[in-house]
Amino acid sequence: MNASSRQQAYDRGHTIFSPDGRLYQVEYAREAVERGSPSVGVVTSEGVVLAARKRVRSPLLEPDSVEKIHRVDDHLAVATAGHAADARQLVDAARKRCQQHRLQYGEPITVSVLASDLADHIQEQTQSGGTRPYGAAVLVGGVDPGPGPSPDPSPNPDSSPASDNRSADEIEPEPEHESVTDRTAQPALYEVDPGGTFYGWRGTAIGDGTAEIRSFLETELGGGDSSETQALTRDHGLSIALDALATTAADDRPLSPTTVTARVLGPEPESESSSGQSTPVGDDELERILDALE
Amino acid sequence: MHGTDSDGIITTGTTTVGLVGADGVVLAADSRASLGGRFVTNRTARKVVPVDDRTALTFAGSVGDAQSFVRRLRAELALYDMDHEPGASVDTAATVAADLIRRDGTPQLELVLGGVAPESTVYQIDPAGGVMDAPIAASGSGMQLAYGYLEDAYDPEQSVAELRAVAAMAVRNATERDTASGDGMTVATITADELEREQYDGIERAVSAATSQPTDSEVAR
């Protein structure tokens, strides 16, 4: 038995380690992600920008049917790269998880909790029999409620109307947690890979050309200093994200509103609560930013 | 619906109404929660709750059944809205609600579900999951009293501004004689533009607020 056929045996099942401790099937799954069209995420002071390149293989293809960025809750979206069919399953799992969290705890899920739950789900597919790893990676972007002031430990005994209101809220299950009093929503961005690990980022990419995009973002978003992120506006973040996508040489054709898509997760304007909202970036704005890049 | 005296379940005795108007839907309910209609356990219960952007419901029956049901209905509709454009119609919401009720095995719940998505619609949903659409619907222990008033006062041509007063009066009249209903009122007004909900501490306060609001004709002047 020669060396290559011995290696062959270790990639039969993904639950089998190779002698040097590698899981070949999981590595192949990462390879599948690298072949997918790229998605980019950038954290700004005004929210998280997600942008992605769409592979429109034919002028007859309806561009709107190519989905790269998916809303999964009011304040959360997921950008994907890799096997589109696998990615759709992950999006579905994310959506269900978001609603399950609201159902179980009466509050929206946070970005990091969703990322870690997705990572758990993905990891399970690398360790149990009869499954294969997901051939897709995801960027989870969203806004969390900010750390509110600590709850008043001594409720005022005179404020009977307030206590009445509290019991009213107990009678009616309210989804909007207005009691989370801080108005500043915190943007957050996580990457989850086919191995089931997740990392928080200030700016990153998945899919084809990730290395180039990431080094571009490292230059644009400054060194290890998070003050760059704090100074970044939504518009600037969006333009950096699209510029980063433009650095990928995978496609000769220039970016256009047909071949890119973007979404911004930001705090809900004029909202009493600290909830977030997810807004797609329109074709007009995409066109304007892409024109400005050239 | 009313709890049996022996089960100790907190119920919302209750009078709730739903009305379809020319430009939207009005839902209203009293705010009393009680033990079998004989002991008032809460005087500021909100029994009109939004479940989607332009859809809300009123509930009468067991508070526990209602809270659990509303949480699950909201989750189902949010998932539906995620991959359907536009989101759930009132018709769809009623179907999902009825399906949840049936899967639960007859919970103690009488619902009036209404909204403007896309048409102004009100549904009555019974504890066995029966769904019936109607221009006027009422539920709870005070519903006969409410229907009695509505049969006379309701006019489908009226605007939501005018129907707010009709809905408030229907609930008020029921609280006069139904001991399980009273204390205050919740009034929700749904149009294509917004879902607005007001909470009143007293029945009369609700009636005067609803009747003093300008009607469309006054605004036009």
PDB file of N, CA, C and O in Angstrom, chain A residues 23 56 94 111 218 236 268 274:
ATOM      1  N   LEU A  23      -8.596  16.046  10.065  1.00  0.00           N
ATOM      2  CA  LEU A  23      -9.892  15.560   9.592  1.00  0.00           C
ATOM      3  C   LEU A  23     -10.021  16.027   8.144  1.00  0.00           C
ATOM      4  O   LEU A  23     -10.367  17.168   7.876  1.00  0.00           O
ATOM      5  N   VAL A  56     -23.550  35.523 -11.159  1.00  0.00           N
ATOM      6  CA  VAL A  56     -24.643  35.501 -12.132  1.00  0.00           C
ATOM      7  C   VAL A  56     -24.063  34.905 -13.411  1.00  0.00           C
ATOM      8  O   VAL A  56     -23.432  35.596 -14.205  1.00  0.00           O
ATOM      9  N   ALA A  94     -30.572  28.830  11.622  1.00  0.00           N
ATOM     10  CA  ALA A  94     -30.374  30.095  12.337  1.00  0.00           C
ATOM     11  C   ALA A  94     -31.716  30.769  12.622  1.00  0.00           C
ATOM     12  O   ALA A  94     -31.964  31.248  13.730  1.00  0.00           O
ATOM     13  N   VAL A 111     -25.897  38.259  19.006  1.00  0.00           N
ATOM     14  CA  VAL A 111     -25.103  37.811  17.867  1.00  0.00           C
ATOM     15  C   VAL A 111     -24.172  36.673  18.291  1.00  0.00           C
ATOM     16  O   VAL A 111     -24.084  35.643  17.610  1.00  0.00           O
ATOM     17  N   GLU A 218      -7.444  44.763   6.504  1.00  0.00           N
ATOM     18  CA  GLU A 218      -6.471  45.079   7.556  1.00  0.00           C
ATOM     19  C   GLU A 218      -5.815  46.431   7.307  1.00  0.00           C
ATOM     20  O   GLU A 218      -5.589  47.206   8.237  1.00  0.00           O
ATOM     21  N   HIS A 236     -19.078  54.822   5.102  1.00  0.00           N
ATOM     22  CA  HIS A 236     -17.683  54.496   4.857  1.00  0.00           C
ATOM     23  C   HIS A 236     -17.456  52.985   4.926  1.00  0.00           C
ATOM     24  O   HIS A 236     -16.771  52.404   4.085  1.00  0.00           O
ATOM     25  N   GLU A 268     -32.328  50.541  15.534  1.00  0.00           N
ATOM     26  CA  GLU A 268     -33.572  51.055  14.976  1.00  0.00           C
ATOM     27  C   GLU A 268     -33.677  52.544  15.291  1.00  0.00           C
ATOM     28  O   GLU A 268     -33.583  52.927  16.450  1.00  0.00           O
ATOM     29  N   SER A 274     -33.936  49.223  22.514  1.00  0.00           N
ATOM     30  CA  SER A 274     -32.598  49.150  21.947  1.00  0.00           C
ATOM     31  C   SER A 274     -32.536  48.090  20.859  1.00  0.00           C
ATOM     32  O   SER A 274     -31.513  47.491  20.639  1.00  0.00           O
TER      33      SER A 274
END
